[in-house]
Amino acid sequence: MDLVYWRNMRRTGVVFTGLVIGLASVFQLSAITVISHICLGAMCVTFPLRLYYKLLELLGWNAGAHPFQSYLDNDGSLTDKDTVMLVEEVVLLIAFAVTEFKRLLFIDSMIDSIKFVVLLYLLTYVGVQTNGLTLVITGEFFVRNWSQPLARENEAAVIVLFSIPLLYKKQQVRIRKVVRAVKAFVKKINSLCLSLYESVRPPPAPEPASKPAPVAAPAPKQKAKSK
């Protein structure tokens, strides 16, 4: 939220510019090329700076301070709690995979086992026709073709994400006034349409008069038979 609302201008500017440039680069180039060029650009900055500090240390003008010591001292290792949680998730995934494999192998469900057999049969053909390098090249081809249109859409989404919340925050009162005016206008149009419909609607037809129910004739009395 701090990045979206531009509370730290420098940090948000760096993140926003990096995202836009990265997505624009992915739109033109492959993801591997973009990552390689980003790493090379970072090395072009860090390596000369490290040599400069080393030269100062050799000349005695520097006490041997490392220019990136703060980044090296930053502890990115997992804590005991995080490690336990991660191990638990991995163990659960492995247990689920083993249970599912046993269920498919020992025919717990006929349909699922048939699907598994068909998949294994197709994988044998894939293994004969291709190897690992072919799969990597094919995956890179699909990633490159699919990442270019997605990069264009993601770039627009990033621009909207970093502009709409700030615009709403700055113009919140005006936007609310416009929204209330639009709601009142829509309500007025709705009432006008209802009144026009009521005026042009034909009156309902009169209900037919109900006929009196016919009176049933009295049943003839049977004469008593004389003995």
Tab-separated table of N, CA and C in Angstrom, residues 85-99:
chain	number	residue	atom	x	y	z
A	85	MET	N	7.795	-24.516	9.290
A	85	MET	CA	6.605	-24.386	8.461
A	85	MET	C	6.867	-24.846	7.030
A	86	LEU	N	8.040	-24.468	6.479
A	86	LEU	CA	8.373	-24.868	5.119
A	86	LEU	C	8.538	-26.375	5.009
A	87	VAL	N	9.203	-26.975	5.994
A	87	VAL	CA	9.390	-28.430	5.988
A	87	VAL	C	8.049	-29.142	6.104
A	88	GLU	N	7.159	-28.620	6.938
A	88	GLU	CA	5.833	-29.223	7.072
A	88	GLU	C	5.064	-29.177	5.753
A	89	GLU	N	5.140	-28.059	5.053
A	89	GLU	CA	4.461	-27.973	3.753
A	89	GLU	C	5.046	-28.955	2.752
A	90	VAL	N	6.375	-29.072	2.737
A	90	VAL	CA	7.014	-30.014	1.801
A	90	VAL	C	6.634	-31.450	2.143
A	91	VAL	N	6.636	-31.775	3.443
A	91	VAL	CA	6.275	-33.137	3.860
A	91	VAL	C	4.822	-33.442	3.495
A	92	LEU	N	3.936	-32.455	3.674
A	92	LEU	CA	2.532	-32.669	3.306
A	92	LEU	C	2.376	-32.902	1.804
A	93	LEU	N	3.118	-32.131	0.997
A	93	LEU	CA	3.057	-32.332	-0.447
A	93	LEU	C	3.583	-33.705	-0.849
A	94	ILE	N	4.681	-34.132	-0.226
A	94	ILE	CA	5.233	-35.453	-0.544
A	94	ILE	C	4.277	-36.556	-0.121
A	95	ALA	N	3.678	-36.404	1.056
A	95	ALA	CA	2.723	-37.404	1.520
A	95	ALA	C	1.506	-37.478	0.614
A	96	PHE	N	1.042	-36.327	0.164
A	96	PHE	CA	-0.099	-36.316	-0.754
A	96	PHE	C	0.262	-36.986	-2.070
A	97	ALA	N	1.477	-36.706	-2.586
A	97	ALA	CA	1.906	-37.315	-3.845
A	97	ALA	C	2.015	-38.831	-3.709
A	98	VAL	N	2.575	-39.308	-2.583
A	98	VAL	CA	2.706	-40.758	-2.381
A	98	VAL	C	1.330	-41.417	-2.267
A	99	THR	N	0.424	-40.775	-1.521
A	99	THR	CA	-0.928	-41.330	-1.380
A	99	THR	C	-1.649	-41.390	-2.724
